[in-house]
Amino acid sequence: VCTIPLLILKYIEMHDQHHPNERNNKISIEWIIFVLSSLVQFGVGYRFNIAAYHSLKRGGDGERRMGMDALVTMGTTAAYVYSCVVLFFDSICRSSHKTYDTVSSNDICEQFEISNLAPSFETSAMLLTFVTLGKFLETYAKNKTADAISLLMQLQPTTAYRVINNSDDTDYNKVASLSTEEISLEEISVGDYIVVLPGSRIPTDGVLIAHEGRNEQITNSTTTTNKKNTSNGRRIYVDESALSGEPFPVAKAKDDALFGGCVNQNSLFCMKVTATGNNTMIARIVRLIEDAQTNKAPIESYADLVASYFVPTVLSISFSTFLSWMIMGYYYYYVEGMQRDSSSISNVFFHAIMCAISVMVVACPCALG
């Protein structure tokens, strides 16, 4: 909401700075950009600041290490503070009703040469926006997965028809003549015989014992299964698309495995229960998805270990960059004696700050985060 207007105003500012007659409007645009950037810095960046604080607070005792949140906070805060300093001095120069062409030799504008510097509020705002967008997409994907788990759990029916008075001499081939009772899913035990009606969902995992009803013709783009018996006996067809994604019903013969949540097509059949509760196929799938969401994979733990060394390394490189530019600038201006009208040690200092900030900012949107 704030970053897009900020980028538009920044583009207008960059376009107007090439037109001397439009430079009077620059200060007002910069202050508007400052307000928008502050909303992003302290609004969107709040969660990163809190996470970085806890990371730095507990980083020394081994419980937690500095992560990418600390690097994001340091990079964006440095860019924001730098931009505020530049905007502050720039406003002082403009409030004295002077232009860049009439600044006296002892004026603060010439001393710090703010005319050659520009705020970079868009740096911190865009970085926070992109990182937050990534977090949003990650959360959205997790929520969609949670919804899929909920729908998957709803596939199992709440009741089943269990065969009663079953004995060794019970003829299960005559499925329609079997005596059944309706029970809840929690009452089903391994070894029970369940009757599944045409068009209903299979209550739990098991194997096919017998069935009645005519075989259906299953036609797809490549094959056709005719209505006839096979060497393994007559078959039934089960819709397993909820588990496997297969769009066409799967043929099942005697002793073939059946899975809870799948849909019986048009046959009345009897099955023997082989698994219930958390041991069913659908329960194992749900458990694997939940474990994938809550537990870290080995590669993620390794990435966290790398990040614990990555952040201090980036900060060290950033500080080394600052020192290098300061040393080279001092040597260039004072040792070599190459003083120029548009350059001074203050420019070297601000340039060194910007280079150090660039190192941190470039390292922020890292895949380790």
Short mmCIF file of C-alpha atoms in Angstrom, two decimals:
data_model
loop_
_atom_site.label_atom_id
_atom_site.label_comp_id
_atom_site.label_asym_id
_atom_site.label_seq_id
_atom_site.Cartn_x
_atom_site.Cartn_y
_atom_site.Cartn_z
CA VAL A 1 0.00 0.00 0.00
CA CYS A 2 2.80 2.43 0.89
CA THR A 3 5.64 1.02 -1.22
CA ILE A 4 3.96 1.44 -4.62
CA PRO A 5 3.19 5.19 -4.11
CA LEU A 6 6.71 5.57 -2.72
CA LEU A 7 8.22 4.12 -5.90
CA ILE A 8 6.05 6.34 -8.08
CA LEU A 9 7.11 9.44 -6.16
CA LYS A 10 10.75 8.35 -6.36
CA TYR A 11 10.46 8.04 -10.11
CA ILE A 12 8.93 11.52 -10.32
CA GLU A 13 11.72 12.89 -8.13
CA MET A 14 14.43 11.30 -10.31
CA HIS A 15 12.76 12.69 -13.41
CA ASP A 16 12.41 16.21 -12.03
CA GLN A 17 15.98 16.48 -10.78
CA HIS A 18 17.13 16.84 -14.37
CA HIS A 19 14.99 19.95 -14.74
CA PRO A 20 16.37 22.91 -12.72
CA ASN A 21 13.01 24.67 -12.72
CA GLU A 22 11.38 21.71 -10.95
CA ARG A 23 13.88 21.31 -8.12
CA ASN A 24 11.79 23.42 -5.77
CA ASN A 25 9.25 20.61 -5.57
CA LYS A 26 11.90 18.04 -4.67
CA ILE A 27 11.89 18.71 -0.93
CA SER A 28 8.13 18.22 -0.61
CA ILE A 29 8.31 14.91 -2.49
CA GLU A 30 11.16 13.75 -0.28
CA TRP A 31 9.15 14.41 2.87
CA ILE A 32 6.18 12.48 1.49
CA ILE A 33 8.54 9.61 0.68
CA PHE A 34 9.90 9.88 4.23
CA VAL A 35 6.40 9.48 5.71
CA LEU A 36 5.56 6.48 3.50
CA SER A 37 8.91 4.86 4.24
CA SER A 38 8.45 5.38 7.98
CA LEU A 39 5.11 3.57 7.84
CA VAL A 40 6.77 0.62 6.14
CA GLN A 41 9.85 0.70 8.40
CA PHE A 42 7.96 0.72 11.70
CA GLY A 43 4.79 -1.03 10.54
CA VAL A 44 5.83 -3.83 8.21
CA GLY A 45 9.27 -4.05 9.79
CA TYR A 46 7.96 -4.42 13.34
CA ARG A 47 7.93 -8.23 13.31
CA PHE A 48 11.47 -8.32 11.91
CA ASN A 49 12.67 -5.91 14.61
CA ILE A 50 11.15 -8.03 17.39
CA ALA A 51 12.55 -11.26 15.92
CA ALA A 52 15.99 -9.66 15.56
CA TYR A 53 15.88 -8.43 19.16
CA HIS A 54 15.14 -11.89 20.53
CA SER A 55 17.77 -13.38 18.23
CA LEU A 56 20.46 -11.01 19.49
CA LYS A 57 19.29 -11.36 23.09
CA ARG A 58 19.52 -15.15 23.13
CA GLY A 59 22.19 -15.61 20.50
CA GLY A 60 25.00 -15.97 23.00
CA ASP A 61 23.59 -18.76 25.14
CA GLY A 62 23.24 -21.29 22.34
CA GLU A 63 19.45 -21.44 22.40
CA ARG A 64 19.04 -19.34 19.30
CA ARG A 65 21.39 -17.93 16.71
CA MET A 66 21.28 -14.75 14.68
CA GLY A 67 19.14 -15.40 11.64
CA MET A 68 18.12 -13.55 8.55
CA ASP A 69 15.71 -11.36 10.54
CA ALA A 70 18.68 -9.70 12.24
CA LEU A 71 20.33 -9.03 8.89
CA VAL A 72 17.13 -7.60 7.41
CA THR A 73 16.66 -5.33 10.43
CA MET A 74 20.26 -4.07 10.37
CA GLY A 75 20.27 -3.43 6.63
CA THR A 76 16.93 -1.65 6.47
CA THR A 77 17.56 0.37 9.65
CA ALA A 78 20.95 1.53 8.39
CA ALA A 79 19.49 2.59 5.03
CA TYR A 80 16.59 4.35 6.75
CA VAL A 81 18.79 6.24 9.24
CA TYR A 82 21.19 7.26 6.49
CA SER A 83 18.32 8.61 4.40
CA CYS A 84 16.97 10.54 7.39
CA VAL A 85 20.36 12.19 7.99
CA VAL A 86 20.72 13.17 4.35
CA LEU A 87 17.15 14.52 4.24
CA PHE A 88 17.74 16.48 7.47
CA PHE A 89 20.83 18.30 6.17
CA ASP A 90 19.22 18.80 2.77
CA SER A 91 16.24 20.47 4.44
CA ILE A 92 18.57 22.76 6.44
CA CYS A 93 20.21 23.94 3.22
CA ARG A 94 16.90 24.57 1.51
CA SER A 95 15.41 26.34 4.54
CA SER A 96 18.20 28.95 4.29
CA HIS A 97 16.66 29.97 0.91
CA LYS A 98 19.86 29.17 -0.96
CA THR A 99 20.38 27.22 -4.15
CA TYR A 100 23.17 24.92 -5.05
CA ASP A 101 24.68 27.64 -7.24
CA THR A 102 24.86 30.32 -4.53
CA VAL A 103 26.20 28.36 -1.56
CA SER A 104 29.08 30.16 0.11
CA SER A 105 32.38 28.47 0.80
CA ASN A 106 31.71 28.18 4.53
CA ASP A 107 28.09 27.06 4.24
CA ILE A 108 27.00 23.70 5.71
CA CYS A 109 25.80 22.58 2.30
CA GLU A 110 29.29 22.96 0.88
CA GLN A 111 30.92 21.56 4.01
CA PHE A 112 28.97 18.29 3.86
CA GLU A 113 28.22 18.53 0.13
CA ILE A 114 24.70 17.25 0.57
CA SER A 115 23.91 18.36 -2.96
CA ASN A 116 25.74 15.26 -4.22
CA LEU A 117 23.81 12.91 -1.89
CA ALA A 118 20.25 11.65 -2.04
CA PRO A 119 18.03 9.77 0.42
CA SER A 120 17.41 6.12 -0.35
CA PHE A 121 14.19 5.45 1.55
CA GLU A 122 13.04 3.13 -1.23
CA THR A 123 15.85 0.68 -0.38
CA SER A 124 14.54 -0.22 3.07
CA ALA A 125 10.88 -0.05 2.00
CA MET A 126 11.30 -2.36 -0.99
CA LEU A 127 13.41 -4.86 0.95
CA LEU A 128 10.86 -5.11 3.76
CA THR A 129 8.04 -5.38 1.22
CA PHE A 130 9.65 -8.21 -0.75
CA VAL A 131 10.63 -10.20 2.34
CA THR A 132 7.15 -9.75 3.81
CA LEU A 133 5.61 -10.83 0.51
CA GLY A 134 7.66 -14.01 0.68
CA LYS A 135 6.48 -14.64 4.25
CA PHE A 136 2.89 -14.06 3.13
CA LEU A 137 3.19 -16.56 0.29
CA GLU A 138 4.71 -19.09 2.68
CA THR A 139 1.86 -18.63 5.17
CA TYR A 140 -0.70 -18.83 2.37
CA ALA A 141 0.77 -22.14 1.18
CA LYS A 142 0.67 -23.54 4.72
CA ASN A 143 -2.96 -22.48 5.14
CA LYS A 144 -3.88 -24.13 1.84
CA THR A 145 -2.17 -27.30 3.04
CA ALA A 146 -4.11 -27.15 6.31
CA ASP A 147 -7.35 -26.80 4.34
CA ALA A 148 -6.38 -29.80 2.21
CA ILE A 149 -5.76 -31.83 5.36
CA SER A 150 -9.16 -30.85 6.71
CA LEU A 151 -10.86 -31.89 3.48
CA LEU A 152 -8.93 -35.14 3.46
CA MET A 153 -10.09 -35.99 6.97
CA GLN A 154 -13.68 -35.31 5.95
CA LEU A 155 -13.52 -38.04 3.32
CA GLN A 156 -13.97 -40.79 5.90
CA PRO A 157 -17.60 -41.59 6.74
CA THR A 158 -18.74 -41.52 10.35
CA THR A 159 -20.60 -44.86 10.30
CA ALA A 160 -20.22 -48.32 8.79
CA TYR A 161 -22.28 -51.52 8.39
CA ARG A 162 -20.65 -54.40 10.26
CA VAL A 163 -21.61 -58.03 9.63
CA ILE A 164 -23.14 -59.62 12.73
CA ASN A 165 -23.29 -63.30 13.70
CA ASN A 166 -20.36 -64.04 11.43
CA SER A 167 -18.80 -67.48 11.79
CA ASP A 168 -16.61 -69.85 9.88
CA ASP A 169 -19.55 -71.23 7.90
CA THR A 170 -20.86 -67.78 6.91
CA ASP A 171 -21.21 -67.47 3.14
CA TYR A 172 -19.81 -64.02 2.39
CA ASN A 173 -20.39 -64.47 -1.34
CA LYS A 174 -24.06 -63.71 -0.74
CA VAL A 175 -23.42 -60.15 0.38
CA ALA A 176 -27.05 -59.05 0.10
CA SER A 177 -28.17 -61.73 2.57
CA LEU A 178 -25.68 -60.84 5.29
CA SER A 179 -27.05 -59.42 8.53
CA THR A 180 -25.46 -56.07 9.40
CA GLU A 181 -25.60 -53.41 12.08
CA GLU A 182 -24.77 -49.73 11.75
CA ILE A 183 -21.90 -48.70 14.03
CA SER A 184 -19.70 -45.65 14.43
CA LEU A 185 -16.24 -45.55 12.92
CA GLU A 186 -14.61 -45.78 16.38
CA GLU A 187 -16.26 -49.17 17.01
CA ILE A 188 -14.63 -50.87 14.02
CA SER A 189 -11.88 -53.34 14.90
CA VAL A 190 -9.29 -55.15 12.83
CA GLY A 191 -10.77 -58.42 11.55
CA ASP A 192 -14.37 -57.15 11.33
CA TYR A 193 -16.34 -57.70 8.14
CA ILE A 194 -17.87 -54.54 6.67
CA VAL A 195 -20.54 -54.23 3.99
CA VAL A 196 -20.12 -51.20 1.70
CA LEU A 197 -23.14 -49.94 -0.25
CA PRO A 198 -22.95 -48.76 -3.87
CA GLY A 199 -22.00 -45.08 -4.13
CA SER A 200 -20.80 -44.80 -0.53
CA ARG A 201 -17.30 -44.21 0.81
CA ILE A 202 -15.20 -47.03 2.21
CA PRO A 203 -15.02 -46.49 6.00
CA THR A 204 -11.52 -47.89 6.64
CA ASP A 205 -8.71 -49.93 5.10
CA GLY A 206 -9.26 -53.59 4.29
CA VAL A 207 -9.27 -56.29 1.63
CA LEU A 208 -12.07 -57.30 -0.71
CA ILE A 209 -13.83 -60.54 0.30
CA ALA A 210 -16.85 -60.78 -2.02
CA HIS A 211 -19.23 -58.60 -3.97
CA GLU A 212 -22.50 -58.59 -5.85
CA GLY A 213 -23.67 -56.50 -8.75
CA ARG A 214 -22.77 -56.19 -12.40
CA ASN A 215 -19.36 -55.04 -13.63
CA GLU A 216 -19.33 -51.58 -15.10
CA GLN A 217 -17.70 -50.62 -18.37
CA ILE A 218 -14.81 -48.23 -17.67
CA THR A 219 -13.73 -46.18 -20.66
CA ASN A 220 -10.87 -43.70 -20.95
CA SER A 221 -8.75 -42.23 -23.74
CA THR A 222 -6.58 -45.34 -24.15
CA THR A 223 -8.27 -48.49 -22.78
CA THR A 224 -11.69 -50.06 -22.34
CA THR A 225 -12.57 -52.69 -19.74
CA ASN A 226 -15.46 -54.85 -20.93
CA LYS A 227 -18.19 -56.35 -18.82
CA LYS A 228 -16.80 -59.83 -18.37
CA ASN A 229 -15.22 -62.10 -15.84
CA THR A 230 -11.46 -62.47 -15.59
CA SER A 231 -9.23 -65.27 -14.37
CA ASN A 232 -9.26 -63.63 -10.93
CA GLY A 233 -13.03 -63.41 -10.86
CA ARG A 234 -15.42 -60.54 -11.25
CA ARG A 235 -14.18 -57.07 -10.33
CA ILE A 236 -15.51 -53.98 -8.67
CA TYR A 237 -14.43 -50.40 -9.36
CA VAL A 238 -13.34 -47.90 -6.74
CA ASP A 239 -12.71 -44.19 -7.16
CA GLU A 240 -9.32 -43.55 -5.52
CA SER A 241 -8.86 -40.02 -6.89
CA ALA A 242 -8.90 -38.53 -3.38
CA LEU A 243 -5.69 -40.41 -2.52
CA SER A 244 -3.86 -40.98 -5.79
CA GLY A 245 -5.33 -38.36 -8.10
CA GLU A 246 -6.23 -41.06 -10.63
CA PRO A 247 -9.30 -39.71 -12.47
CA PHE A 248 -10.61 -43.13 -13.52
CA PRO A 249 -11.98 -45.82 -11.19
CA VAL A 250 -9.57 -48.60 -10.27
CA ALA A 251 -10.56 -52.26 -10.77
CA LYS A 252 -10.45 -54.41 -7.63
CA ALA A 253 -10.59 -58.20 -7.45
CA LYS A 254 -10.84 -60.52 -4.45
CA ASP A 255 -8.09 -59.97 -1.83
CA ASP A 256 -7.12 -56.60 -3.35
CA ALA A 257 -6.45 -53.76 -0.91
CA LEU A 258 -9.14 -51.16 -0.27
CA PHE A 259 -8.49 -47.76 1.32
CA GLY A 260 -10.74 -45.70 3.56
CA GLY A 261 -12.18 -42.53 2.04
CA CYS A 262 -12.37 -43.96 -1.49
CA VAL A 263 -15.74 -44.20 -3.23
CA ASN A 264 -17.40 -47.48 -4.15
CA GLN A 265 -18.89 -47.21 -7.63
CA ASN A 266 -21.91 -49.45 -8.30
CA SER A 267 -21.25 -52.74 -6.52
CA LEU A 268 -22.35 -54.06 -3.15
CA PHE A 269 -19.33 -55.73 -1.54
CA CYS A 270 -18.01 -57.13 1.72
CA MET A 271 -14.51 -56.34 2.99
CA LYS A 272 -12.35 -57.46 5.89
CA VAL A 273 -10.83 -54.67 8.00
CA THR A 274 -7.03 -54.65 8.15
CA ALA A 275 -6.37 -51.20 9.69
CA THR A 276 -8.28 -48.63 11.71
CA GLY A 277 -7.75 -45.17 13.17
CA ASN A 278 -4.21 -43.79 12.82
CA ASN A 279 -3.03 -46.88 10.95
CA THR A 280 -5.14 -46.27 7.85
CA MET A 281 -3.67 -44.95 4.63
CA ILE A 282 -5.51 -41.63 4.83
CA ALA A 283 -4.38 -41.10 8.44
CA ARG A 284 -0.76 -41.78 7.48
CA ILE A 285 -0.97 -39.26 4.64
CA VAL A 286 -2.35 -36.62 6.98
CA ARG A 287 0.34 -37.39 9.54
CA LEU A 288 3.10 -37.04 6.93
CA ILE A 289 1.75 -33.66 5.81
CA GLU A 290 1.49 -32.39 9.37
CA ASP A 291 5.02 -33.57 10.15
CA ALA A 292 6.30 -31.81 7.05
CA GLN A 293 4.71 -28.57 8.25
CA THR A 294 5.78 -28.70 11.88
CA ASN A 295 9.19 -30.38 11.71
CA LYS A 296 12.24 -29.12 9.92
CA ALA A 297 13.81 -31.18 7.20
CA PRO A 298 17.52 -32.01 7.58
CA ILE A 299 18.39 -29.49 4.88
CA GLU A 300 16.55 -26.76 6.82
CA SER A 301 18.54 -27.47 9.96
CA TYR A 302 21.71 -27.30 7.92
CA ALA A 303 20.56 -23.97 6.43
CA ASP A 304 19.98 -22.60 9.94
CA LEU A 305 23.50 -23.63 10.90
CA VAL A 306 24.92 -21.90 7.83
CA ALA A 307 22.84 -18.78 8.55
CA SER A 308 24.29 -18.57 12.07
CA TYR A 309 27.72 -18.06 10.49
CA PHE A 310 26.42 -16.23 7.44
CA VAL A 311 25.04 -13.20 9.30
CA PRO A 312 28.20 -12.40 11.32
CA THR A 313 30.26 -12.92 8.15
CA VAL A 314 28.12 -10.43 6.23
CA LEU A 315 28.40 -7.87 9.04
CA SER A 316 32.18 -8.32 9.08
CA ILE A 317 32.41 -7.84 5.32
CA SER A 318 30.17 -4.76 5.57
CA PHE A 319 32.38 -3.21 8.23
CA SER A 320 35.51 -4.06 6.21
CA THR A 321 33.94 -2.38 3.19
CA PHE A 322 33.32 0.78 5.20
CA LEU A 323 36.92 0.86 6.48
CA SER A 324 38.35 0.20 3.02
CA TRP A 325 36.47 3.07 1.43
CA MET A 326 37.41 5.42 4.27
CA ILE A 327 41.11 4.51 4.01
CA MET A 328 41.15 4.83 0.24
CA GLY A 329 39.28 8.14 0.39
CA TYR A 330 41.64 9.55 2.99
CA TYR A 331 44.63 8.47 0.92
CA TYR A 332 43.13 9.91 -2.28
CA TYR A 333 42.22 13.32 -0.88
CA TYR A 334 44.92 13.96 1.71
CA VAL A 335 47.98 11.88 0.84
CA GLU A 336 47.74 12.41 -2.90
CA GLY A 337 46.46 15.95 -2.39
CA MET A 338 43.76 15.63 -5.03
CA GLN A 339 41.16 17.95 -3.55
CA ARG A 340 38.32 18.79 -5.91
CA ASP A 341 35.50 21.28 -5.74
CA SER A 342 32.79 18.61 -5.77
CA SER A 343 34.45 16.21 -3.35
CA SER A 344 35.46 16.17 0.28
CA ILE A 345 36.03 13.75 3.11
CA SER A 346 32.34 14.01 4.00
CA ASN A 347 31.46 12.56 0.61
CA VAL A 348 33.89 9.73 1.24
CA PHE A 349 32.25 9.04 4.59
CA PHE A 350 28.71 8.95 3.15
CA HIS A 351 29.89 6.90 0.18
CA ALA A 352 31.55 4.41 2.53
CA ILE A 353 28.32 4.19 4.55
CA MET A 354 26.31 3.50 1.40
CA CYS A 355 28.73 0.76 0.30
CA ALA A 356 28.52 -0.89 3.72
CA ILE A 357 24.71 -0.70 3.66
CA SER A 358 24.69 -2.17 0.14
CA VAL A 359 26.59 -5.24 1.35
CA MET A 360 23.99 -5.89 4.07
CA VAL A 361 21.00 -5.16 1.86
CA VAL A 362 22.21 -7.38 -0.99
CA ALA A 363 22.72 -10.25 1.46
CA CYS A 364 19.24 -9.88 2.99
CA PRO A 365 16.99 -11.59 0.39
CA CYS A 366 19.02 -14.76 0.69
CA ALA A 367 17.54 -18.22 0.17
CA LEU A 368 18.75 -19.15 3.66
CA GLY A 369 16.02 -16.93 5.07
#
